[in-house]
PDB file of C-alpha atoms and ligand atoms in Angstrom:
ATOM      1  CA  MET A   1      23.239-104.450 -59.612  1.00 53.00           C
ATOM      2  CA  ASN A   2      23.388-101.182 -61.529  1.00 67.00           C
ATOM      3  CA  ALA A   3      19.971 -99.568 -62.050  1.00 78.00           C
ATOM      4  CA  LEU A   4      19.433 -97.537 -65.224  1.00 87.00           C
ATOM      5  CA  PRO A   5      20.090 -93.803 -64.781  1.00 94.00           C
ATOM      6  CA  LYS A   6      16.996 -91.739 -63.961  1.00 97.00           C
ATOM      7  CA  CYS A   7      16.003 -88.313 -65.314  1.00 98.00           C
ATOM      8  CA  TRP A   8      15.095 -85.442 -62.957  1.00 98.00           C
ATOM      9  CA  ALA A   9      13.900 -81.913 -63.798  1.00 98.00           C
ATOM     10  CA  VAL A  10      15.036 -78.589 -62.341  1.00 98.00           C
ATOM     11  CA  ILE A  11      12.859 -75.547 -62.992  1.00 98.00           C
ATOM     12  CA  PRO A  12      14.488 -72.206 -62.145  1.00 98.00           C
ATOM     13  CA  ALA A  13      11.521 -69.967 -61.218  1.00 98.00           C
ATOM     14  CA  ALA A  14      13.135 -67.524 -58.788  1.00 98.00           C
ATOM     15  CA  GLY A  15      13.318 -64.515 -61.121  1.00 98.00           C
ATOM     16  CA  ILE A  16      11.200 -61.388 -60.794  1.00 97.00           C
ATOM     17  CA  GLY A  17      10.473 -60.875 -64.499  1.00 97.00           C
ATOM     18  CA  GLU A  18      11.588 -57.247 -64.529  1.00 97.00           C
ATOM     19  CA  ARG A  19      11.603 -56.877 -68.329  1.00 98.00           C
ATOM     20  CA  VAL A  20       7.963 -57.933 -68.698  1.00 97.00           C
ATOM     21  CA  GLY A  21       7.066 -55.047 -66.398  1.00 96.00           C
ATOM     22  CA  SER A  22       4.038 -56.693 -64.824  1.00 97.00           C
ATOM     23  CA  ASN A  23       3.027 -56.320 -61.167  1.00 96.00           C
ATOM     24  CA  ILE A  24       3.626 -60.027 -60.551  1.00 97.00           C
ATOM     25  CA  PRO A  25       6.586 -62.212 -61.646  1.00 98.00           C
ATOM     26  CA  LYS A  26       6.014 -63.314 -65.271  1.00 98.00           C
ATOM     27  CA  GLN A  27       5.930 -67.049 -64.411  1.00 98.00           C
ATOM     28  CA  TYR A  28       2.667 -66.404 -62.530  1.00 98.00           C
ATOM     29  CA  LEU A  29       0.866 -64.554 -65.343  1.00 98.00           C
ATOM     30  CA  LYS A  30      -2.125 -66.550 -66.581  1.00 98.00           C
ATOM     31  CA  ILE A  31      -2.245 -67.393 -70.311  1.00 98.00           C
ATOM     32  CA  ALA A  32      -4.377 -69.988 -72.105  1.00 96.00           C
ATOM     33  CA  GLY A  33      -6.062 -71.016 -68.848  1.00 95.00           C
ATOM     34  CA  LYS A  34      -3.027 -71.609 -66.621  1.00 96.00           C
ATOM     35  CA  THR A  35      -0.013 -69.776 -65.238  1.00 98.00           C
ATOM     36  CA  ILE A  36       3.140 -69.691 -67.378  1.00 98.00           C
ATOM     37  CA  LEU A  37       4.877 -71.809 -64.710  1.00 98.00           C
ATOM     38  CA  GLU A  38       2.175 -74.509 -64.894  1.00 97.00           C
ATOM     39  CA  HIS A  39       2.456 -74.636 -68.707  1.00 98.00           C
ATOM     40  CA  SER A  40       6.262 -74.908 -68.424  1.00 98.00           C
ATOM     41  CA  LEU A  41       5.943 -77.759 -65.919  1.00 97.00           C
ATOM     42  CA  ALA A  42       3.262 -79.711 -67.797  1.00 96.00           C
ATOM     43  CA  PRO A  43       5.467 -81.812 -70.134  1.00 97.00           C
ATOM     44  CA  PHE A  44       7.604 -82.898 -67.134  1.00 97.00           C
ATOM     45  CA  VAL A  45       4.598 -83.712 -64.956  1.00 95.00           C
ATOM     46  CA  ASN A  46       2.905 -85.659 -67.772  1.00 95.00           C
ATOM     47  CA  THR A  47       5.768 -87.993 -68.647  1.00 96.00           C
ATOM     48  CA  SER A  48       6.807 -91.062 -66.678  1.00 96.00           C
ATOM     49  CA  ARG A  49      10.373 -90.505 -67.964  1.00 97.00           C
ATOM     50  CA  ILE A  50      10.906 -87.778 -65.306  1.00 97.00           C
ATOM     51  CA  ALA A  51      11.326 -89.190 -61.775  1.00 96.00           C
ATOM     52  CA  GLY A  52      10.974 -85.895 -59.888  1.00 95.00           C
ATOM     53  CA  ILE A  53      10.847 -82.118 -60.358  1.00 96.00           C
ATOM     54  CA  THR A  54      12.496 -79.464 -58.192  1.00 97.00           C
ATOM     55  CA  ILE A  55      11.363 -75.860 -58.614  1.00 98.00           C
ATOM     56  CA  ALA A  56      13.586 -73.021 -57.362  1.00 98.00           C
ATOM     57  CA  LEU A  57      11.412 -70.216 -55.976  1.00 98.00           C
ATOM     58  CA  HIS A  58      12.206 -66.631 -55.003  1.00 98.00           C
ATOM     59  CA  PRO A  59      12.771 -66.287 -51.221  1.00 98.00           C
ATOM     60  CA  GLN A  60       9.756 -63.939 -51.074  1.00 98.00           C
ATOM     61  CA  ASP A  61       7.566 -65.937 -53.475  1.00 98.00           C
ATOM     62  CA  ALA A  62       3.934 -65.170 -52.643  1.00 95.00           C
ATOM     63  CA  HIS A  63       2.233 -67.047 -55.473  1.00 97.00           C
ATOM     64  CA  PHE A  64       3.360 -70.674 -55.678  1.00 97.00           C
ATOM     65  CA  THR A  65       1.248 -71.930 -52.781  1.00 95.00           C
ATOM     66  CA  SER A  66      -1.924 -70.650 -54.476  1.00 94.00           C
ATOM     67  CA  LEU A  67      -1.393 -72.980 -57.468  1.00 95.00           C
ATOM     68  CA  ASP A  68      -3.213 -76.317 -57.655  1.00 90.00           C
ATOM     69  CA  ILE A  69       0.103 -78.131 -58.290  1.00 88.00           C
ATOM     70  CA  SER A  70       1.425 -77.002 -54.892  1.00 88.00           C
ATOM     71  CA  ARG A  71      -1.554 -78.586 -53.138  1.00 80.00           C
ATOM     72  CA  SER A  72      -1.769 -81.733 -55.242  1.00 72.00           C
ATOM     73  CA  THR A  73      -0.888 -85.055 -53.694  1.00 60.00           C
ATOM     74  CA  CYS A  74       1.596 -85.553 -56.553  1.00 69.00           C
ATOM     75  CA  ASP A  75       4.862 -86.209 -54.698  1.00 83.00           C
ATOM     76  CA  LYS A  76       6.825 -85.648 -57.896  1.00 92.00           C
ATOM     77  CA  ILE A  77       7.182 -81.877 -57.235  1.00 95.00           C
ATOM     78  CA  HIS A  78       9.458 -80.294 -54.623  1.00 95.00           C
ATOM     79  CA  THR A  79      10.569 -76.693 -54.068  1.00 96.00           C
ATOM     80  CA  VAL A  80      13.774 -75.033 -52.896  1.00 98.00           C
ATOM     81  CA  THR A  81      14.747 -71.400 -52.391  1.00 98.00           C
ATOM     82  CA  GLY A  82      16.458 -69.913 -55.429  1.00 98.00           C
ATOM     83  CA  GLY A  83      19.586 -67.752 -55.478  1.00 98.00           C
ATOM     84  CA  ALA A  84      20.800 -64.377 -56.728  1.00 97.00           C
ATOM     85  CA  THR A  85      21.184 -65.522 -60.353  1.00 97.00           C
ATOM     86  CA  ARG A  86      19.658 -68.280 -62.485  1.00 98.00           C
ATOM     87  CA  ALA A  87      22.852 -70.342 -62.073  1.00 98.00           C
ATOM     88  CA  HIS A  88      22.655 -70.047 -58.257  1.00 98.00           C
ATOM     89  CA  SER A  89      18.992 -71.098 -58.360  1.00 98.00           C
ATOM     90  CA  VAL A  90      19.886 -74.180 -60.426  1.00 98.00           C
ATOM     91  CA  LEU A  91      22.754 -75.005 -58.054  1.00 98.00           C
ATOM     92  CA  ASN A  92      20.454 -74.785 -55.008  1.00 98.00           C
ATOM     93  CA  ALA A  93      18.060 -77.214 -56.698  1.00 98.00           C
ATOM     94  CA  LEU A  94      20.919 -79.612 -57.522  1.00 98.00           C
ATOM     95  CA  GLU A  95      22.098 -79.564 -53.902  1.00 96.00           C
ATOM     96  CA  SER A  96      18.631 -80.562 -52.734  1.00 95.00           C
ATOM     97  CA  PHE A  97      18.824 -83.746 -54.855  1.00 92.00           C
ATOM     98  CA  GLU A  98      22.055 -84.998 -53.341  1.00 79.00           C
ATOM     99  CA  ALA A  99      20.645 -87.645 -50.999  1.00 83.00           C
ATOM    100  CA  GLN A 100      18.466 -89.412 -53.578  1.00 87.00           C
ATOM    101  CA  ILE A 101      20.421 -88.985 -56.824  1.00 95.00           C
ATOM    102  CA  ARG A 102      23.331 -90.790 -58.494  1.00 96.00           C
ATOM    103  CA  GLU A 103      26.268 -89.063 -60.207  1.00 95.00           C
ATOM    104  CA  ASP A 104      25.243 -90.438 -63.592  1.00 96.00           C
ATOM    105  CA  ASP A 105      21.517 -89.698 -63.286  1.00 97.00           C
ATOM    106  CA  PHE A 106      20.397 -86.977 -65.694  1.00 98.00           C
ATOM    107  CA  ILE A 107      19.155 -83.472 -64.868  1.00 98.00           C
ATOM    108  CA  LEU A 108      16.961 -81.546 -67.300  1.00 98.00           C
ATOM    109  CA  VAL A 109      16.950 -77.808 -66.551  1.00 99.00           C
ATOM    110  CA  HIS A 110      13.998 -75.917 -68.014  1.00 98.00           C
ATOM    111  CA  ASP A 111      13.146 -72.219 -67.573  1.00 98.00           C
ATOM    112  CA  ALA A 112       9.882 -71.504 -65.748  1.00 98.00           C
ATOM    113  CA  ALA A 113       9.419 -68.805 -68.391  1.00 98.00           C
ATOM    114  CA  ARG A 114       9.262 -71.251 -71.364  1.00 98.00           C
ATOM    115  CA  PRO A 115       5.625 -72.346 -71.456  1.00 98.00           C
ATOM    116  CA  CYS A 116       5.540 -73.698 -75.046  1.00 98.00           C
ATOM    117  CA  LEU A 117       7.826 -76.746 -74.768  1.00 98.00           C
ATOM    118  CA  THR A 118       6.147 -79.707 -76.466  1.00 97.00           C
ATOM    119  CA  GLU A 119       6.207 -83.286 -75.180  1.00 97.00           C
ATOM    120  CA  ARG A 120       7.685 -84.224 -78.599  1.00 97.00           C
ATOM    121  CA  ASP A 121      10.747 -81.990 -78.101  1.00 98.00           C
ATOM    122  CA  LEU A 122      11.203 -83.194 -74.519  1.00 98.00           C
ATOM    123  CA  ASP A 123      11.098 -86.833 -75.655  1.00 98.00           C
ATOM    124  CA  GLN A 124      13.549 -86.193 -78.454  1.00 98.00           C
ATOM    125  CA  LEU A 125      16.039 -84.436 -76.181  1.00 98.00           C
ATOM    126  CA  ILE A 126      15.915 -87.333 -73.715  1.00 98.00           C
ATOM    127  CA  ASP A 127      16.398 -89.918 -76.501  1.00 98.00           C
ATOM    128  CA  VAL A 128      19.419 -88.094 -77.965  1.00 98.00           C
ATOM    129  CA  CYS A 129      21.098 -87.202 -74.650  1.00 98.00           C
ATOM    130  CA  LEU A 130      20.755 -90.671 -73.106  1.00 96.00           C
ATOM    131  CA  ALA A 131      23.075 -91.841 -75.893  1.00 95.00           C
ATOM    132  CA  HIS A 132      25.473 -88.843 -75.856  1.00 96.00           C
ATOM    133  CA  GLU A 133      28.636 -88.764 -73.757  1.00 93.00           C
ATOM    134  CA  VAL A 134      28.172 -85.150 -72.572  1.00 95.00           C
ATOM    135  CA  GLY A 135      24.458 -84.321 -72.935  1.00 98.00           C
ATOM    136  CA  GLY A 136      22.843 -81.493 -74.828  1.00 98.00           C
ATOM    137  CA  ILE A 137      20.217 -78.863 -75.289  1.00 98.00           C
ATOM    138  CA  ILE A 138      17.267 -77.867 -77.445  1.00 98.00           C
ATOM    139  CA  GLY A 139      17.816 -74.994 -79.859  1.00 98.00           C
ATOM    140  CA  SER A 140      17.164 -73.707 -83.347  1.00 98.00           C
ATOM    141  CA  CYS A 141      19.328 -72.236 -86.094  1.00 97.00           C
ATOM    142  CA  VAL A 142      19.275 -68.486 -86.597  1.00 96.00           C
ATOM    143  CA  THR A 143      17.394 -67.421 -89.718  1.00 94.00           C
ATOM    144  CA  ASP A 144      17.727 -63.609 -89.625  1.00 96.00           C
ATOM    145  CA  THR A 145      20.724 -61.759 -91.028  1.00 96.00           C
ATOM    146  CA  LEU A 146      22.877 -60.686 -88.070  1.00 97.00           C
ATOM    147  CA  LYS A 147      24.494 -57.263 -87.731  1.00 98.00           C
ATOM    148  CA  HIS A 148      27.263 -56.036 -85.451  1.00 98.00           C
ATOM    149  CA  VAL A 149      26.031 -52.575 -84.380  1.00 98.00           C
ATOM    150  CA  GLU A 150      27.886 -49.827 -82.508  1.00 98.00           C
ATOM    151  CA  ASN A 151      26.241 -46.481 -81.629  1.00 98.00           C
ATOM    152  CA  ASN A 152      23.292 -47.390 -83.873  1.00 98.00           C
ATOM    153  CA  ASN A 153      25.542 -47.858 -86.902  1.00 98.00           C
ATOM    154  CA  ILE A 154      26.178 -51.178 -88.591  1.00 98.00           C
ATOM    155  CA  VAL A 155      29.829 -52.158 -88.396  1.00 98.00           C
ATOM    156  CA  ASN A 156      29.463 -55.380 -90.351  1.00 98.00           C
ATOM    157  CA  THR A 157      27.274 -58.397 -91.058  1.00 98.00           C
ATOM    158  CA  VAL A 158      27.998 -61.365 -88.811  1.00 96.00           C
ATOM    159  CA  ASP A 159      28.338 -64.739 -90.491  1.00 95.00           C
ATOM    160  CA  ARG A 160      25.327 -66.691 -89.204  1.00 94.00           C
ATOM    161  CA  GLU A 161      26.395 -70.048 -90.521  1.00 93.00           C
ATOM    162  CA  ASN A 162      26.698 -72.414 -87.537  1.00 95.00           C
ATOM    163  CA  ILE A 163      24.950 -69.920 -85.202  1.00 97.00           C
ATOM    164  CA  TRP A 164      22.089 -71.370 -83.149  1.00 98.00           C
ATOM    165  CA  ARG A 165      19.756 -70.046 -80.475  1.00 98.00           C
ATOM    166  CA  ALA A 166      19.961 -71.924 -77.162  1.00 98.00           C
ATOM    167  CA  TYR A 167      16.645 -72.934 -75.569  1.00 98.00           C
ATOM    168  CA  THR A 168      15.814 -75.178 -72.664  1.00 98.00           C
ATOM    169  CA  PRO A 169      15.502 -77.970 -71.561  1.00 99.00           C
ATOM    170  CA  GLN A 170      19.222 -78.644 -71.226  1.00 99.00           C
ATOM    171  CA  MET A 171      20.107 -82.197 -70.164  1.00 98.00           C
ATOM    172  CA  PHE A 172      23.339 -83.277 -68.463  1.00 98.00           C
ATOM    173  CA  LYS A 173      24.593 -85.851 -65.969  1.00 98.00           C
ATOM    174  CA  PHE A 174      24.073 -84.636 -62.409  1.00 98.00           C
ATOM    175  CA  GLY A 175      27.703 -84.852 -61.222  1.00 97.00           C
ATOM    176  CA  MET A 176      29.177 -83.286 -64.349  1.00 98.00           C
ATOM    177  CA  LEU A 177      26.635 -80.421 -64.318  1.00 98.00           C
ATOM    178  CA  GLN A 178      27.038 -79.633 -60.625  1.00 98.00           C
ATOM    179  CA  ARG A 179      30.841 -79.547 -60.872  1.00 98.00           C
ATOM    180  CA  ALA A 180      30.702 -77.389 -64.024  1.00 98.00           C
ATOM    181  CA  ILE A 181      28.376 -74.770 -62.498  1.00 98.00           C
ATOM    182  CA  GLN A 182      30.325 -74.689 -59.219  1.00 98.00           C
ATOM    183  CA  THR A 183      33.620 -74.203 -61.097  1.00 98.00           C
ATOM    184  CA  ALA A 184      32.264 -71.511 -63.432  1.00 98.00           C
ATOM    185  CA  LEU A 185      30.770 -69.562 -60.507  1.00 97.00           C
ATOM    186  CA  LYS A 186      33.982 -69.901 -58.466  1.00 98.00           C
ATOM    187  CA  ASP A 187      36.002 -68.594 -61.440  1.00 98.00           C
ATOM    188  CA  GLY A 188      33.618 -65.656 -61.944  1.00 97.00           C
ATOM    189  CA  VAL A 189      32.540 -66.795 -65.422  1.00 97.00           C
ATOM    190  CA  CYS A 190      29.160 -65.467 -66.561  1.00 94.00           C
ATOM    191  CA  ILE A 191      26.972 -68.467 -67.421  1.00 95.00           C
ATOM    192  CA  THR A 192      23.454 -67.839 -68.683  1.00 95.00           C
ATOM    193  CA  ASP A 193      22.673 -71.489 -69.371  1.00 98.00           C
ATOM    194  CA  GLU A 194      23.904 -74.923 -68.309  1.00 98.00           C
ATOM    195  CA  ALA A 195      25.664 -75.656 -71.614  1.00 98.00           C
ATOM    196  CA  SER A 196      27.966 -72.642 -71.146  1.00 98.00           C
ATOM    197  CA  ALA A 197      29.160 -74.114 -67.826  1.00 98.00           C
ATOM    198  CA  LEU A 198      29.911 -77.433 -69.561  1.00 98.00           C
ATOM    199  CA  GLU A 199      31.631 -75.581 -72.433  1.00 98.00           C
ATOM    200  CA  TYR A 200      33.788 -73.745 -69.867  1.00 98.00           C
ATOM    201  CA  MET A 201      34.948 -77.173 -68.632  1.00 98.00           C
ATOM    202  CA  GLY A 202      35.991 -78.063 -72.187  1.00 98.00           C
ATOM    203  CA  TYR A 203      33.033 -80.300 -73.122  1.00 98.00           C
ATOM    204  CA  GLN A 204      31.041 -80.105 -76.353  1.00 98.00           C
ATOM    205  CA  PRO A 205      27.333 -80.645 -75.608  1.00 98.00           C
ATOM    206  CA  CYS A 206      25.106 -81.621 -78.514  1.00 98.00           C
ATOM    207  CA  MET A 207      22.418 -79.408 -80.070  1.00 98.00           C
ATOM    208  CA  VAL A 208      19.004 -80.925 -80.770  1.00 98.00           C
ATOM    209  CA  GLU A 209      16.818 -78.948 -83.151  1.00 98.00           C
ATOM    210  CA  GLY A 210      13.500 -78.028 -81.549  1.00 98.00           C
ATOM    211  CA  ASP A 211      10.323 -76.086 -82.264  1.00 98.00           C
ATOM    212  CA  VAL A 212      10.995 -72.330 -82.629  1.00 98.00           C
ATOM    213  CA  ARG A 213       7.839 -71.642 -80.627  1.00 98.00           C
ATOM    214  CA  ASN A 214       9.680 -72.708 -77.452  1.00 98.00           C
ATOM    215  CA  ILE A 215      10.343 -69.028 -76.655  1.00 98.00           C
ATOM    216  CA  LYS A 216      11.472 -67.626 -73.326  1.00 98.00           C
ATOM    217  CA  VAL A 217       8.898 -65.086 -72.204  1.00 98.00           C
ATOM    218  CA  THR A 218      11.086 -62.020 -71.677  1.00 98.00           C
ATOM    219  CA  THR A 219       8.966 -59.003 -72.699  1.00 98.00           C
ATOM    220  CA  ALA A 220       5.239 -58.188 -72.640  1.00 98.00           C
ATOM    221  CA  THR A 221       5.063 -59.032 -76.366  1.00 98.00           C
ATOM    222  CA  ASP A 222       6.369 -62.530 -75.631  1.00 98.00           C
ATOM    223  CA  VAL A 223       3.468 -63.062 -73.220  1.00 98.00           C
ATOM    224  CA  SER A 224       0.978 -62.507 -76.083  1.00 98.00           C
ATOM    225  CA  LEU A 225       3.025 -64.629 -78.502  1.00 98.00           C
ATOM    226  CA  ALA A 226       3.244 -67.524 -76.046  1.00 98.00           C
ATOM    227  CA  GLU A 227      -0.513 -67.410 -75.551  1.00 98.00           C
ATOM    228  CA  ILE A 228      -1.087 -67.648 -79.323  1.00 98.00           C
ATOM    229  CA  PHE A 229       1.334 -70.599 -79.608  1.00 98.00           C
ATOM    230  CA  LEU A 230      -0.344 -72.432 -76.708  1.00 97.00           C
ATOM    231  CA  GLN A 231      -3.794 -71.918 -78.183  1.00 96.00           C
ATOM    232  CA  GLN A 232      -2.530 -73.268 -81.542  1.00 92.00           C
ATOM    233  CA  GLU A 233      -1.049 -76.348 -79.855  1.00 88.00           C
ATOM    234  CA  MET A 234      -4.318 -77.000 -77.945  1.00 84.00           C
ATOM    235  CA  LYS A 235      -6.261 -76.984 -81.220  1.00 85.00           C
ATOM    236  CA  SER A 236      -3.862 -79.305 -83.063  1.00 79.00           C
TER     237      SER A 236
HETATM  238  N1  CTP B 301      15.669 -67.270 -62.564  1.00 54.87           N
HETATM  239  C1  CTP B 301      15.929 -67.895 -61.340  1.00 54.87           C
HETATM  240  N2  CTP B 301      16.690 -67.251 -60.385  1.00 54.87           N
HETATM  241  C2  CTP B 301      17.164 -66.017 -60.606  1.00 54.87           C
HETATM  242  C3  CTP B 301      16.915 -65.376 -61.854  1.00 54.87           C
HETATM  243  C4  CTP B 301      16.170 -66.040 -62.818  1.00 54.87           C
HETATM  244  O1  CTP B 301      15.477 -69.017 -61.110  1.00 54.87           O
HETATM  245  N3  CTP B 301      17.852 -65.419 -59.644  1.00 54.87           N
HETATM  246  C5  CTP B 301      14.829 -67.968 -63.561  1.00 54.87           C
HETATM  247  C6  CTP B 301      13.624 -67.160 -64.003  1.00 54.87           C
HETATM  248  O2  CTP B 301      12.545 -67.329 -63.067  1.00 54.87           O
HETATM  249  C7  CTP B 301      13.336 -67.722 -65.383  1.00 54.87           C
HETATM  250  C8  CTP B 301      14.712 -68.206 -65.872  1.00 54.87           C
HETATM  251  O3  CTP B 301      15.577 -68.195 -64.744  1.00 54.87           O
HETATM  252  O4  CTP B 301      12.471 -68.843 -65.350  1.00 54.87           O
HETATM  253  C9  CTP B 301      15.248 -67.321 -66.984  1.00 54.87           C
HETATM  254  O5  CTP B 301      15.545 -66.021 -66.491  1.00 54.87           O
HETATM  255  P1  CTP B 301      14.944 -64.656 -67.056  1.00 54.87           P
HETATM  256  O6  CTP B 301      14.201 -64.859 -68.323  1.00 54.87           O
HETATM  257  O7  CTP B 301      16.041 -63.645 -67.014  1.00 54.87           O
HETATM  258  O8  CTP B 301      13.818 -64.308 -65.965  1.00 54.87           O
HETATM  259  P2  CTP B 301      13.787 -63.127 -64.905  1.00 54.87           P
HETATM  260  O9  CTP B 301      15.129 -62.982 -64.280  1.00 54.87           O
HETATM  261  O10 CTP B 301      12.620 -63.402 -64.015  1.00 54.87           O
HETATM  262  O11 CTP B 301      13.452 -61.861 -65.836  1.00 54.87           O
HETATM  263  P3  CTP B 301      14.190 -60.433 -65.861  1.00 54.87           P
HETATM  264  O12 CTP B 301      15.656 -60.748 -66.171  1.00 54.87           O
HETATM  265  O13 CTP B 301      13.509 -59.656 -66.913  1.00 54.87           O
HETATM  266  O14 CTP B 301      14.025 -59.852 -64.470  1.00 54.87           O
HETATM  267 MG1   MG B 302      16.880 -62.407 -65.497  1.00 54.87          MG
END
């Protein structure tokens, strides 16, 4: 008998957050009462649609074990050691699933540094991707005018029609995703998200429009912005 495919989450959290410039990795900064990592995990912990969560941690991580989630009896969360790049961290997490997962189970990869994902957007991505032959990602269309700049001078205006920002989560079948990342890394292709690995294999993932507040905390300003967004969401 064929069981329905399950959904599993992978949270790459092995970065050092250099661009934020804080004395601890950005995923461990506390905003709106919890660490950024705990906010990013919350929608996955709170839904029964996610069977398990694997977090990739830096080999010298000194913070995870001090979080309540690491001590909780919740057996939904596991950790692995991350790699040199985000893609290597994701691959390490995928390898750790191999014994318990099926080829056509789904993986949702979500940055530890995206604390403002809503349960609504997560639900919508799962609904759309369960019915899509490749899988897809959350994103939003670009609204600013885009310029091609060289040496601080504008060369031309870039046509922004059909240009979208790529967010996470990104949801793909386990086997397809693992093969795509392995192939892209072997071929030396720079992949900054999962969709680009699938694109490299010739697939066309779908784009699901999500809330623009689902920012990746990259700079110190983003830390403040994320805190404002989280406080807004708590009040609503
Ligand atoms: N990440 C990871 N393994 C790496 C590098 C990054 O798991 N070797 C994770 C980060 O922890 C983050 C996500 O990938 O959740 C997105 O990466 P990014 O925003 O670049 O985070 P950092 O690499 O930590 O930041 P910076 O590039 O400024 O150092
Ligand atoms: Mg980085």
